[in-house]
Amino acid sequence: AQTVTQSQPEMSVQEAETVTLSCTYDTSESDYYLFWYKQPPSRQMILVIRQEAYKQQNATENRFSVNFQKAAKSFSLKISDSQLGDAAMYFCAYEAAGNKLTFGGGTRVLVKP
Amino acid sequence: NAGVTQTPKFQVLKTGQSMTLQCAQDMNHNSMYWYRQDPGMGLRLIYYSASEGTTDKGEVPNGYNVSRLNKREFSLRLESAAPSQTSVYFCASSEVYGGERNEQFFGPGTRLTVL
């Protein structure tokens, strides 16, 4: 079974600064997708960014970017120019064949004004 | 376009009671999912339905049953609720376009407490 590990329970960042969240996963598959989801206090799960394993280029979405290291099975999320609205739980997730997501335990991001 | 809707938003049950959580999506997606999220944890898959008429177990199916009523609706039933089933339940849906797997869209969640 695939596992996803987020080793940082909580990260704090100053507004306008940059924070990086770590994620590692375990799989024997070669074709899969990786996602970062944001969960604010409202509980709504919001997709932040996704990465296809066959693509070498790291995905970016505005202030959010990833560092995908396939050999190391690492998938970190960088939030640049942090804003107060970025404060939330962030979940790394893995999806292989069958469209079933496996989530990590989450990292809480606190943004200090 | 409401996306994924869930009812109810909150529910309190006594041990042994039964209930059904309802989920509907209006995005014409084939695949639908039920997850649970325990405090301080990520979501875990309970059951999923790859297409209308099919269902399959996920990581934590014990104590639950599901019904894919039609393409839009996917319900989750607790036959005899237990305190260990106290959790937040999320429904999600997704589609595969041209071989590309796309994001799962999530409902707002149902907070269930079993006393």
mmCIF file with all atom_site columns, C-alpha atoms in Angstrom:
data_model
loop_
_atom_site.group_PDB
_atom_site.id
_atom_site.type_symbol
_atom_site.label_atom_id
_atom_site.label_alt_id
_atom_site.label_comp_id
_atom_site.label_asym_id
_atom_site.label_entity_id
_atom_site.label_seq_id
_atom_site.pdbx_PDB_ins_code
_atom_site.Cartn_x
_atom_site.Cartn_y
_atom_site.Cartn_z
_atom_site.occupancy
_atom_site.B_iso_or_equiv
_atom_site.pdbx_formal_charge
_atom_site.auth_seq_id
_atom_site.auth_comp_id
_atom_site.auth_asym_id
_atom_site.auth_atom_id
_atom_site.pdbx_PDB_model_num
ATOM 1   C CA . ALA A 1 1   ? 0.000   0.000  0.000   1.00 0.00 ? 1   ALA A CA 1
ATOM 2   C CA . GLN A 1 2   ? 1.114   3.498  -0.724  1.00 0.00 ? 2   GLN A CA 1
ATOM 3   C CA . THR A 1 3   ? 1.974   5.784  2.150   1.00 0.00 ? 3   THR A CA 1
ATOM 4   C CA . VAL A 1 4   ? 2.344   9.547  2.267   1.00 0.00 ? 4   VAL A CA 1
ATOM 5   C CA . THR A 1 5   ? 4.315   11.225 5.046   1.00 0.00 ? 5   THR A CA 1
ATOM 6   C CA . GLN A 1 6   ? 4.301   14.865 6.055   1.00 0.00 ? 6   GLN A CA 1
ATOM 7   C CA . SER A 1 7   ? 6.935   15.266 8.739   1.00 0.00 ? 7   SER A CA 1
ATOM 8   C CA . GLN A 1 8   ? 6.090   18.841 9.774   1.00 0.00 ? 8   GLN A CA 1
ATOM 9   C CA . PRO A 1 9   ? 2.954   19.061 11.935  1.00 0.00 ? 9   PRO A CA 1
ATOM 10  C CA . GLU A 1 10  ? 3.084   22.866 11.926  1.00 0.00 ? 10  GLU A CA 1
ATOM 11  C CA . MET A 1 11  ? 5.002   25.610 10.134  1.00 0.00 ? 11  MET A CA 1
ATOM 12  C CA . SER A 1 12  ? 5.001   29.311 10.898  1.00 0.00 ? 12  SER A CA 1
ATOM 13  C CA . VAL A 1 13  ? 5.843   32.025 8.368   1.00 0.00 ? 13  VAL A CA 1
ATOM 14  C CA . GLN A 1 14  ? 5.932   35.794 8.393   1.00 0.00 ? 14  GLN A CA 1
ATOM 15  C CA . GLU A 1 15  ? 3.613   37.530 5.987   1.00 0.00 ? 15  GLU A CA 1
ATOM 16  C CA . ALA A 1 16  ? 5.344   38.106 2.600   1.00 0.00 ? 16  ALA A CA 1
ATOM 17  C CA . GLU A 1 17  ? 7.990   35.473 3.393   1.00 0.00 ? 17  GLU A CA 1
ATOM 18  C CA . THR A 1 18  ? 8.415   32.005 1.924   1.00 0.00 ? 18  THR A CA 1
ATOM 19  C CA . VAL A 1 19  ? 7.653   28.652 3.518   1.00 0.00 ? 19  VAL A CA 1
ATOM 20  C CA . THR A 1 20  ? 8.322   25.146 2.251   1.00 0.00 ? 20  THR A CA 1
ATOM 21  C CA . LEU A 1 21  ? 6.275   22.110 3.240   1.00 0.00 ? 21  LEU A CA 1
ATOM 22  C CA . SER A 1 22  ? 7.748   18.632 2.969   1.00 0.00 ? 22  SER A CA 1
ATOM 23  C CA . CYS A 1 23  ? 6.115   15.469 1.677   1.00 0.00 ? 23  CYS A CA 1
ATOM 24  C CA . THR A 1 24  ? 7.531   12.036 0.970   1.00 0.00 ? 24  THR A CA 1
ATOM 25  C CA . TYR A 1 25  ? 5.710   9.025  -0.394  1.00 0.00 ? 25  TYR A CA 1
ATOM 26  C CA . ASP A 1 26  ? 6.284   5.362  -0.917  1.00 0.00 ? 26  ASP A CA 1
ATOM 27  C CA . THR A 1 27  ? 5.240   3.598  -4.113  1.00 0.00 ? 27  THR A CA 1
ATOM 28  C CA . SER A 1 28  ? 6.353   0.996  -6.595  1.00 0.00 ? 28  SER A CA 1
ATOM 29  C CA . GLU A 1 29  ? 4.314   2.557  -9.392  1.00 0.00 ? 29  GLU A CA 1
ATOM 30  C CA . SER A 1 30  ? 5.865   4.598  -12.181 1.00 0.00 ? 30  SER A CA 1
ATOM 31  C CA . ASP A 1 31  ? 2.719   6.406  -13.311 1.00 0.00 ? 31  ASP A CA 1
ATOM 32  C CA . TYR A 1 32  ? 0.959   8.465  -10.691 1.00 0.00 ? 32  TYR A CA 1
ATOM 33  C CA . TYR A 1 33  ? -0.152  11.939 -9.707  1.00 0.00 ? 33  TYR A CA 1
ATOM 34  C CA . LEU A 1 34  ? 0.668   14.052 -6.694  1.00 0.00 ? 34  LEU A CA 1
ATOM 35  C CA . PHE A 1 35  ? -1.453  16.827 -5.241  1.00 0.00 ? 35  PHE A CA 1
ATOM 36  C CA . TRP A 1 36  ? -1.385  19.488 -2.581  1.00 0.00 ? 36  TRP A CA 1
ATOM 37  C CA . TYR A 1 37  ? -4.760  20.344 -1.058  1.00 0.00 ? 37  TYR A CA 1
ATOM 38  C CA . LYS A 1 38  ? -5.515  23.254 1.246   1.00 0.00 ? 38  LYS A CA 1
ATOM 39  C CA . GLN A 1 39  ? -8.085  22.956 4.009   1.00 0.00 ? 39  GLN A CA 1
ATOM 40  C CA . PRO A 1 40  ? -9.013  26.271 5.692   1.00 0.00 ? 40  PRO A CA 1
ATOM 41  C CA . PRO A 1 41  ? -11.083 26.382 8.898   1.00 0.00 ? 41  PRO A CA 1
ATOM 42  C CA . SER A 1 42  ? -14.214 26.088 6.746   1.00 0.00 ? 42  SER A CA 1
ATOM 43  C CA . ARG A 1 43  ? -13.167 22.439 6.148   1.00 0.00 ? 43  ARG A CA 1
ATOM 44  C CA . GLN A 1 44  ? -13.502 22.785 2.390   1.00 0.00 ? 44  GLN A CA 1
ATOM 45  C CA . MET A 1 45  ? -10.789 20.863 0.509   1.00 0.00 ? 45  MET A CA 1
ATOM 46  C CA . ILE A 1 46  ? -9.250  23.088 -2.162  1.00 0.00 ? 46  ILE A CA 1
ATOM 47  C CA . LEU A 1 47  ? -6.768  21.915 -4.773  1.00 0.00 ? 47  LEU A CA 1
ATOM 48  C CA . VAL A 1 48  ? -3.589  23.997 -4.697  1.00 0.00 ? 48  VAL A CA 1
ATOM 49  C CA . ILE A 1 49  ? -1.402  22.279 -7.263  1.00 0.00 ? 49  ILE A CA 1
ATOM 50  C CA . ARG A 1 50  ? -0.881  18.951 -8.982  1.00 0.00 ? 50  ARG A CA 1
ATOM 51  C CA . GLN A 1 51  ? 2.069   17.146 -10.561 1.00 0.00 ? 51  GLN A CA 1
ATOM 52  C CA . GLU A 1 52  ? 2.111   14.287 -13.034 1.00 0.00 ? 52  GLU A CA 1
ATOM 53  C CA . ALA A 1 53  ? 4.931   11.857 -12.304 1.00 0.00 ? 53  ALA A CA 1
ATOM 54  C CA . TYR A 1 54  ? 5.896   11.548 -15.968 1.00 0.00 ? 54  TYR A CA 1
ATOM 55  C CA . LYS A 1 55  ? 6.565   15.277 -16.220 1.00 0.00 ? 55  LYS A CA 1
ATOM 56  C CA . GLN A 1 56  ? 10.033  16.363 -15.170 1.00 0.00 ? 56  GLN A CA 1
ATOM 57  C CA . GLN A 1 57  ? 9.114   20.028 -15.021 1.00 0.00 ? 57  GLN A CA 1
ATOM 58  C CA . ASN A 1 58  ? 7.946   21.187 -11.617 1.00 0.00 ? 58  ASN A CA 1
ATOM 59  C CA . ALA A 1 59  ? 4.400   22.532 -11.485 1.00 0.00 ? 59  ALA A CA 1
ATOM 60  C CA . THR A 1 60  ? 3.709   26.135 -10.545 1.00 0.00 ? 60  THR A CA 1
ATOM 61  C CA . GLU A 1 61  ? 0.479   27.989 -9.791  1.00 0.00 ? 61  GLU A CA 1
ATOM 62  C CA . ASN A 1 62  ? 1.009   31.671 -9.089  1.00 0.00 ? 62  ASN A CA 1
ATOM 63  C CA . ARG A 1 63  ? 2.695   31.863 -5.649  1.00 0.00 ? 63  ARG A CA 1
ATOM 64  C CA . PHE A 1 64  ? 2.706   28.086 -5.219  1.00 0.00 ? 64  PHE A CA 1
ATOM 65  C CA . SER A 1 65  ? 5.356   25.813 -6.673  1.00 0.00 ? 65  SER A CA 1
ATOM 66  C CA . VAL A 1 66  ? 6.584   22.293 -6.083  1.00 0.00 ? 66  VAL A CA 1
ATOM 67  C CA . ASN A 1 67  ? 9.940   20.577 -6.007  1.00 0.00 ? 67  ASN A CA 1
ATOM 68  C CA . PHE A 1 68  ? 9.291   17.085 -7.355  1.00 0.00 ? 68  PHE A CA 1
ATOM 69  C CA . GLN A 1 69  ? 12.142  14.625 -6.899  1.00 0.00 ? 69  GLN A CA 1
ATOM 70  C CA . LYS A 1 70  ? 10.897  11.331 -8.352  1.00 0.00 ? 70  LYS A CA 1
ATOM 71  C CA . ALA A 1 71  ? 13.925  9.222  -7.463  1.00 0.00 ? 71  ALA A CA 1
ATOM 72  C CA . ALA A 1 72  ? 13.830  10.444 -3.879  1.00 0.00 ? 72  ALA A CA 1
ATOM 73  C CA . LYS A 1 73  ? 10.008  10.174 -3.782  1.00 0.00 ? 73  LYS A CA 1
ATOM 74  C CA . SER A 1 74  ? 9.802   13.702 -2.474  1.00 0.00 ? 74  SER A CA 1
ATOM 75  C CA . PHE A 1 75  ? 7.204   16.361 -3.309  1.00 0.00 ? 75  PHE A CA 1
ATOM 76  C CA . SER A 1 76  ? 7.582   19.636 -1.419  1.00 0.00 ? 76  SER A CA 1
ATOM 77  C CA . LEU A 1 77  ? 5.370   22.717 -1.697  1.00 0.00 ? 77  LEU A CA 1
ATOM 78  C CA . LYS A 1 78  ? 6.762   26.243 -1.638  1.00 0.00 ? 78  LYS A CA 1
ATOM 79  C CA . ILE A 1 79  ? 4.487   29.138 -0.803  1.00 0.00 ? 79  ILE A CA 1
ATOM 80  C CA . SER A 1 80  ? 6.046   32.447 -1.809  1.00 0.00 ? 80  SER A CA 1
ATOM 81  C CA . ASP A 1 81  ? 4.987   35.908 -0.640  1.00 0.00 ? 81  ASP A CA 1
ATOM 82  C CA . SER A 1 82  ? 2.812   34.330 2.052   1.00 0.00 ? 82  SER A CA 1
ATOM 83  C CA . GLN A 1 83  ? -0.533  35.979 2.716   1.00 0.00 ? 83  GLN A CA 1
ATOM 84  C CA . LEU A 1 84  ? -2.848  35.806 5.720   1.00 0.00 ? 84  LEU A CA 1
ATOM 85  C CA . GLY A 1 85  ? -5.304  33.838 3.608   1.00 0.00 ? 85  GLY A CA 1
ATOM 86  C CA . ASP A 1 86  ? -2.733  31.071 3.170   1.00 0.00 ? 86  ASP A CA 1
ATOM 87  C CA . ALA A 1 87  ? -3.190  30.030 6.795   1.00 0.00 ? 87  ALA A CA 1
ATOM 88  C CA . ALA A 1 88  ? -4.706  26.533 6.697   1.00 0.00 ? 88  ALA A CA 1
ATOM 89  C CA . MET A 1 89  ? -3.972  22.820 6.866   1.00 0.00 ? 89  MET A CA 1
ATOM 90  C CA . TYR A 1 90  ? -2.126  21.555 3.827   1.00 0.00 ? 90  TYR A CA 1
ATOM 91  C CA . PHE A 1 91  ? -2.357  17.949 2.735   1.00 0.00 ? 91  PHE A CA 1
ATOM 92  C CA . CYS A 1 92  ? -0.117  16.126 0.324   1.00 0.00 ? 92  CYS A CA 1
ATOM 93  C CA . ALA A 1 93  ? -1.881  13.370 -1.611  1.00 0.00 ? 93  ALA A CA 1
ATOM 94  C CA . TYR A 1 94  ? -0.871  10.569 -3.950  1.00 0.00 ? 94  TYR A CA 1
ATOM 95  C CA . GLU A 1 95  ? -3.004  9.017  -6.676  1.00 0.00 ? 95  GLU A CA 1
ATOM 96  C CA . ALA A 1 96  ? -2.176  5.991  -8.774  1.00 0.00 ? 96  ALA A CA 1
ATOM 97  C CA . ALA A 1 97  ? -4.348  3.858  -11.004 1.00 0.00 ? 97  ALA A CA 1
ATOM 98  C CA . GLY A 1 98  ? -7.949  3.651  -9.859  1.00 0.00 ? 98  GLY A CA 1
ATOM 99  C CA . ASN A 1 99  ? -8.201  7.321  -8.966  1.00 0.00 ? 99  ASN A CA 1
ATOM 100 C CA . LYS A 1 100 ? -7.911  6.651  -5.256  1.00 0.00 ? 100 LYS A CA 1
ATOM 101 C CA . LEU A 1 101 ? -6.192  9.315  -3.184  1.00 0.00 ? 101 LEU A CA 1
ATOM 102 C CA . THR A 1 102 ? -3.900  8.560  -0.263  1.00 0.00 ? 102 THR A CA 1
ATOM 103 C CA . PHE A 1 103 ? -3.379  11.553 2.002   1.00 0.00 ? 103 PHE A CA 1
ATOM 104 C CA . GLY A 1 104 ? -0.595  12.538 4.339   1.00 0.00 ? 104 GLY A CA 1
ATOM 105 C CA . GLY A 1 105 ? -1.323  13.625 7.896   1.00 0.00 ? 105 GLY A CA 1
ATOM 106 C CA . GLY A 1 106 ? -1.212  17.323 7.090   1.00 0.00 ? 106 GLY A CA 1
ATOM 107 C CA . THR A 1 107 ? 0.847   20.396 7.976   1.00 0.00 ? 107 THR A CA 1
ATOM 108 C CA . ARG A 1 108 ? -0.725  23.412 9.659   1.00 0.00 ? 108 ARG A CA 1
ATOM 109 C CA . VAL A 1 109 ? 0.557   26.703 8.250   1.00 0.00 ? 109 VAL A CA 1
ATOM 110 C CA . LEU A 1 110 ? 0.396   29.768 10.478  1.00 0.00 ? 110 LEU A CA 1
ATOM 111 C CA . VAL A 1 111 ? 0.951   33.192 8.891   1.00 0.00 ? 111 VAL A CA 1
ATOM 112 C CA . LYS A 1 112 ? 2.132   35.984 11.175  1.00 0.00 ? 112 LYS A CA 1
ATOM 113 C CA . PRO A 1 113 ? 1.234   39.550 10.201  1.00 0.00 ? 113 PRO A CA 1
ATOM 114 C CA . ASN B 2 1   ? -23.476 24.761 -10.743 1.00 0.00 ? 1   ASN B CA 1
ATOM 115 C CA . ALA B 2 2   ? -23.393 23.594 -7.104  1.00 0.00 ? 2   ALA B CA 1
ATOM 116 C CA . GLY B 2 3   ? -20.470 21.122 -7.487  1.00 0.00 ? 3   GLY B CA 1
ATOM 117 C CA . VAL B 2 4   ? -20.612 18.452 -4.776  1.00 0.00 ? 4   VAL B CA 1
ATOM 118 C CA . THR B 2 5   ? -23.306 18.767 -2.128  1.00 0.00 ? 5   THR B CA 1
ATOM 119 C CA . GLN B 2 6   ? -23.702 16.780 1.073   1.00 0.00 ? 6   GLN B CA 1
ATOM 120 C CA . THR B 2 7   ? -26.526 16.413 3.558   1.00 0.00 ? 7   THR B CA 1
ATOM 121 C CA . PRO B 2 8   ? -26.719 16.788 6.464   1.00 0.00 ? 8   PRO B CA 1
ATOM 122 C CA . LYS B 2 9   ? -23.965 19.191 7.548   1.00 0.00 ? 9   LYS B CA 1
ATOM 123 C CA . PHE B 2 10  ? -24.069 18.027 11.160  1.00 0.00 ? 10  PHE B CA 1
ATOM 124 C CA . GLN B 2 11  ? -25.503 14.960 12.873  1.00 0.00 ? 11  GLN B CA 1
ATOM 125 C CA . VAL B 2 12  ? -25.463 13.505 16.368  1.00 0.00 ? 12  VAL B CA 1
ATOM 126 C CA . LEU B 2 13  ? -26.311 9.826  16.806  1.00 0.00 ? 13  LEU B CA 1
ATOM 127 C CA . LYS B 2 14  ? -26.526 7.447  19.708  1.00 0.00 ? 14  LYS B CA 1
ATOM 128 C CA . THR B 2 15  ? -24.575 4.226  19.619  1.00 0.00 ? 15  THR B CA 1
ATOM 129 C CA . GLY B 2 16  ? -26.473 1.635  17.593  1.00 0.00 ? 16  GLY B CA 1
ATOM 130 C CA . GLN B 2 17  ? -28.541 4.087  15.574  1.00 0.00 ? 17  GLN B CA 1
ATOM 131 C CA . SER B 2 18  ? -28.403 4.056  11.805  1.00 0.00 ? 18  SER B CA 1
ATOM 132 C CA . MET B 2 19  ? -28.239 6.875  9.279   1.00 0.00 ? 19  MET B CA 1
ATOM 133 C CA . THR B 2 20  ? -27.471 7.640  5.655   1.00 0.00 ? 20  THR B CA 1
ATOM 134 C CA . LEU B 2 21  ? -25.252 10.444 4.440   1.00 0.00 ? 21  LEU B CA 1
ATOM 135 C CA . GLN B 2 22  ? -26.273 11.799 1.075   1.00 0.00 ? 22  GLN B CA 1
ATOM 136 C CA . CYS B 2 23  ? -23.992 13.114 -1.663  1.00 0.00 ? 23  CYS B CA 1
ATOM 137 C CA . ALA B 2 24  ? -24.798 14.521 -5.091  1.00 0.00 ? 24  ALA B CA 1
ATOM 138 C CA . GLN B 2 25  ? -22.695 16.074 -7.845  1.00 0.00 ? 25  GLN B CA 1
ATOM 139 C CA . ASP B 2 26  ? -23.781 18.037 -10.883 1.00 0.00 ? 26  ASP B CA 1
ATOM 140 C CA . MET B 2 27  ? -20.522 17.866 -12.875 1.00 0.00 ? 27  MET B CA 1
ATOM 141 C CA . ASN B 2 28  ? -21.434 14.647 -14.738 1.00 0.00 ? 28  ASN B CA 1
ATOM 142 C CA . HIS B 2 29  ? -18.465 12.864 -13.180 1.00 0.00 ? 29  HIS B CA 1
ATOM 143 C CA . ASN B 2 30  ? -18.240 9.085  -13.350 1.00 0.00 ? 30  ASN B CA 1
ATOM 144 C CA . SER B 2 31  ? -16.212 8.526  -10.185 1.00 0.00 ? 31  SER B CA 1
ATOM 145 C CA . MET B 2 32  ? -17.369 9.289  -6.661  1.00 0.00 ? 32  MET B CA 1
ATOM 146 C CA . TYR B 2 33  ? -15.741 8.742  -3.270  1.00 0.00 ? 33  TYR B CA 1
ATOM 147 C CA . TRP B 2 34  ? -16.408 8.756  0.453   1.00 0.00 ? 34  TRP B CA 1
ATOM 148 C CA . TYR B 2 35  ? -13.649 9.749  2.899   1.00 0.00 ? 35  TYR B CA 1
ATOM 149 C CA . ARG B 2 36  ? -13.473 10.212 6.628   1.00 0.00 ? 36  ARG B CA 1
ATOM 150 C CA . GLN B 2 37  ? -11.231 12.684 8.445   1.00 0.00 ? 37  GLN B CA 1
ATOM 151 C CA . ASP B 2 38  ? -10.450 12.092 12.086  1.00 0.00 ? 38  ASP B CA 1
ATOM 152 C CA . PRO B 2 39  ? -9.080  14.927 14.246  1.00 0.00 ? 39  PRO B CA 1
ATOM 153 C CA . GLY B 2 40  ? -5.524  15.884 13.321  1.00 0.00 ? 40  GLY B CA 1
ATOM 154 C CA . MET B 2 41  ? -5.366  13.423 10.446  1.00 0.00 ? 41  MET B CA 1
ATOM 155 C CA . GLY B 2 42  ? -5.624  13.345 6.708   1.00 0.00 ? 42  GLY B CA 1
ATOM 156 C CA . LEU B 2 43  ? -8.567  11.915 4.813   1.00 0.00 ? 43  LEU B CA 1
ATOM 157 C CA . ARG B 2 44  ? -8.933  8.162  4.479   1.00 0.00 ? 44  ARG B CA 1
ATOM 158 C CA . LEU B 2 45  ? -10.933 6.475  1.737   1.00 0.00 ? 45  LEU B CA 1
ATOM 159 C CA . ILE B 2 46  ? -13.960 4.483  2.891   1.00 0.00 ? 46  ILE B CA 1
ATOM 160 C CA . TYR B 2 47  ? -15.568 3.434  -0.409  1.00 0.00 ? 47  TYR B CA 1
ATOM 161 C CA . TYR B 2 48  ? -15.489 4.588  -3.970  1.00 0.00 ? 48  TYR B CA 1
ATOM 162 C CA . SER B 2 49  ? -17.486 4.129  -7.142  1.00 0.00 ? 49  SER B CA 1
ATOM 163 C CA . ALA B 2 50  ? -15.598 4.234  -10.420 1.00 0.00 ? 50  ALA B CA 1
ATOM 164 C CA . SER B 2 51  ? -18.814 4.429  -12.421 1.00 0.00 ? 51  SER B CA 1
ATOM 165 C CA . GLU B 2 52  ? -22.545 4.075  -12.053 1.00 0.00 ? 52  GLU B CA 1
ATOM 166 C CA . GLY B 2 53  ? -23.377 0.563  -10.886 1.00 0.00 ? 53  GLY B CA 1
ATOM 167 C CA . THR B 2 54  ? -19.987 -0.224 -9.380  1.00 0.00 ? 54  THR B CA 1
ATOM 168 C CA . THR B 2 55  ? -18.623 0.219  -5.872  1.00 0.00 ? 55  THR B CA 1
ATOM 169 C CA . ASP B 2 56  ? -15.462 -0.943 -4.156  1.00 0.00 ? 56  ASP B CA 1
ATOM 170 C CA . LYS B 2 57  ? -13.858 -0.836 -0.740  1.00 0.00 ? 57  LYS B CA 1
ATOM 171 C CA . GLY B 2 58  ? -11.232 1.660  0.228   1.00 0.00 ? 58  GLY B CA 1
ATOM 172 C CA . GLU B 2 59  ? -8.863  1.737  3.172   1.00 0.00 ? 59  GLU B CA 1
ATOM 173 C CA . VAL B 2 60  ? -11.426 1.776  6.027   1.00 0.00 ? 60  VAL B CA 1
ATOM 174 C CA . PRO B 2 61  ? -14.729 0.187  4.869   1.00 0.00 ? 61  PRO B CA 1
ATOM 175 C CA . ASN B 2 62  ? -15.737 -1.689 8.024   1.00 0.00 ? 62  ASN B CA 1
ATOM 176 C CA . GLY B 2 63  ? -19.045 -0.528 9.483   1.00 0.00 ? 63  GLY B CA 1
ATOM 177 C CA . TYR B 2 64  ? -20.196 1.212  6.299   1.00 0.00 ? 64  TYR B CA 1
ATOM 178 C CA . ASN B 2 65  ? -22.207 0.449  3.203   1.00 0.00 ? 65  ASN B CA 1
ATOM 179 C CA . VAL B 2 66  ? -22.634 2.519  0.064   1.00 0.00 ? 66  VAL B CA 1
ATOM 180 C CA . SER B 2 67  ? -25.104 2.850  -2.779  1.00 0.00 ? 67  SER B CA 1
ATOM 181 C CA . ARG B 2 68  ? -24.464 4.471  -6.142  1.00 0.00 ? 68  ARG B CA 1
ATOM 182 C CA . LEU B 2 69  ? -28.062 5.416  -6.787  1.00 0.00 ? 69  LEU B CA 1
ATOM 183 C CA . ASN B 2 70  ? -27.402 6.927  -10.214 1.00 0.00 ? 70  ASN B CA 1
ATOM 184 C CA . LYS B 2 71  ? -24.613 8.887  -11.859 1.00 0.00 ? 71  LYS B CA 1
ATOM 185 C CA . ARG B 2 72  ? -25.246 11.921 -9.669  1.00 0.00 ? 72  ARG B CA 1
ATOM 186 C CA . GLU B 2 73  ? -25.777 10.380 -6.243  1.00 0.00 ? 73  GLU B CA 1
ATOM 187 C CA . PHE B 2 74  ? -23.630 8.290  -3.927  1.00 0.00 ? 74  PHE B CA 1
ATOM 188 C CA . SER B 2 75  ? -24.827 7.569  -0.388  1.00 0.00 ? 75  SER B CA 1
ATOM 189 C CA . LEU B 2 76  ? -23.001 6.252  2.671   1.00 0.00 ? 76  LEU B CA 1
ATOM 190 C CA . ARG B 2 77  ? -24.879 4.258  5.303   1.00 0.00 ? 77  ARG B CA 1
ATOM 191 C CA . LEU B 2 78  ? -23.965 3.499  8.887   1.00 0.00 ? 78  LEU B CA 1
ATOM 192 C CA . GLU B 2 79  ? -26.100 0.530  9.950   1.00 0.00 ? 79  GLU B CA 1
ATOM 193 C CA . SER B 2 80  ? -25.180 0.555  13.631  1.00 0.00 ? 80  SER B CA 1
ATOM 194 C CA . ALA B 2 81  ? -23.182 3.619  14.583  1.00 0.00 ? 81  ALA B CA 1
ATOM 195 C CA . ALA B 2 82  ? -20.260 3.327  16.995  1.00 0.00 ? 82  ALA B CA 1
ATOM 196 C CA . PRO B 2 83  ? -18.294 6.076  18.813  1.00 0.00 ? 83  PRO B CA 1
ATOM 197 C CA . SER B 2 84  ? -15.261 5.163  16.655  1.00 0.00 ? 84  SER B CA 1
ATOM 198 C CA . GLN B 2 85  ? -17.201 6.464  13.660  1.00 0.00 ? 85  GLN B CA 1
ATOM 199 C CA . THR B 2 86  ? -17.227 9.990  15.069  1.00 0.00 ? 86  THR B CA 1
ATOM 200 C CA . SER B 2 87  ? -15.534 11.917 12.284  1.00 0.00 ? 87  SER B CA 1
ATOM 201 C CA . VAL B 2 88  ? -15.974 14.394 9.464   1.00 0.00 ? 88  VAL B CA 1
ATOM 202 C CA . TYR B 2 89  ? -17.147 12.700 6.272   1.00 0.00 ? 89  TYR B CA 1
ATOM 203 C CA . PHE B 2 90  ? -16.329 14.045 2.841   1.00 0.00 ? 90  PHE B CA 1
ATOM 204 C CA . CYS B 2 91  ? -17.771 13.079 -0.502  1.00 0.00 ? 91  CYS B CA 1
ATOM 205 C CA . ALA B 2 92  ? -15.808 13.763 -3.676  1.00 0.00 ? 92  ALA B CA 1
ATOM 206 C CA . SER B 2 93  ? -16.122 13.246 -7.413  1.00 0.00 ? 93  SER B CA 1
ATOM 207 C CA . SER B 2 94  ? -13.735 13.203 -10.355 1.00 0.00 ? 94  SER B CA 1
ATOM 208 C CA . GLU B 2 95  ? -13.445 12.411 -14.025 1.00 0.00 ? 95  GLU B CA 1
ATOM 209 C CA . VAL B 2 96  ? -10.822 11.098 -16.423 1.00 0.00 ? 96  VAL B CA 1
ATOM 210 C CA . TYR B 2 97  ? -10.519 13.119 -19.616 1.00 0.00 ? 97  TYR B CA 1
ATOM 211 C CA . GLY B 2 98  ? -8.409  11.863 -22.492 1.00 0.00 ? 98  GLY B CA 1
ATOM 212 C CA . GLY B 2 99  ? -6.490  9.549  -20.183 1.00 0.00 ? 99  GLY B CA 1
ATOM 213 C CA . GLU B 2 100 ? -5.584  12.394 -17.834 1.00 0.00 ? 100 GLU B CA 1
ATOM 214 C CA . ARG B 2 101 ? -6.683  11.948 -14.245 1.00 0.00 ? 101 ARG B CA 1
ATOM 215 C CA . ASN B 2 102 ? -8.063  15.171 -12.867 1.00 0.00 ? 102 ASN B CA 1
ATOM 216 C CA . GLU B 2 103 ? -8.558  16.583 -9.456  1.00 0.00 ? 103 GLU B CA 1
ATOM 217 C CA . GLN B 2 104 ? -11.181 15.335 -7.088  1.00 0.00 ? 104 GLN B CA 1
ATOM 218 C CA . PHE B 2 105 ? -13.802 17.904 -6.167  1.00 0.00 ? 105 PHE B CA 1
ATOM 219 C CA . PHE B 2 106 ? -14.897 17.736 -2.558  1.00 0.00 ? 106 PHE B CA 1
ATOM 220 C CA . GLY B 2 107 ? -18.155 18.476 -0.808  1.00 0.00 ? 107 GLY B CA 1
ATOM 221 C CA . PRO B 2 108 ? -18.296 20.647 2.338   1.00 0.00 ? 108 PRO B CA 1
ATOM 222 C CA . GLY B 2 109 ? -18.270 17.667 4.714   1.00 0.00 ? 109 GLY B CA 1
ATOM 223 C CA . THR B 2 110 ? -20.621 16.228 7.333   1.00 0.00 ? 110 THR B CA 1
ATOM 224 C CA . ARG B 2 111 ? -19.581 16.367 10.973  1.00 0.00 ? 111 ARG B CA 1
ATOM 225 C CA . LEU B 2 112 ? -20.903 13.224 12.679  1.00 0.00 ? 112 LEU B CA 1
ATOM 226 C CA . THR B 2 113 ? -20.781 12.613 16.417  1.00 0.00 ? 113 THR B CA 1
ATOM 227 C CA . VAL B 2 114 ? -21.715 9.247  17.864  1.00 0.00 ? 114 VAL B CA 1
ATOM 228 C CA . LEU B 2 115 ? -22.406 9.258  21.598  1.00 0.00 ? 115 LEU B CA 1
#
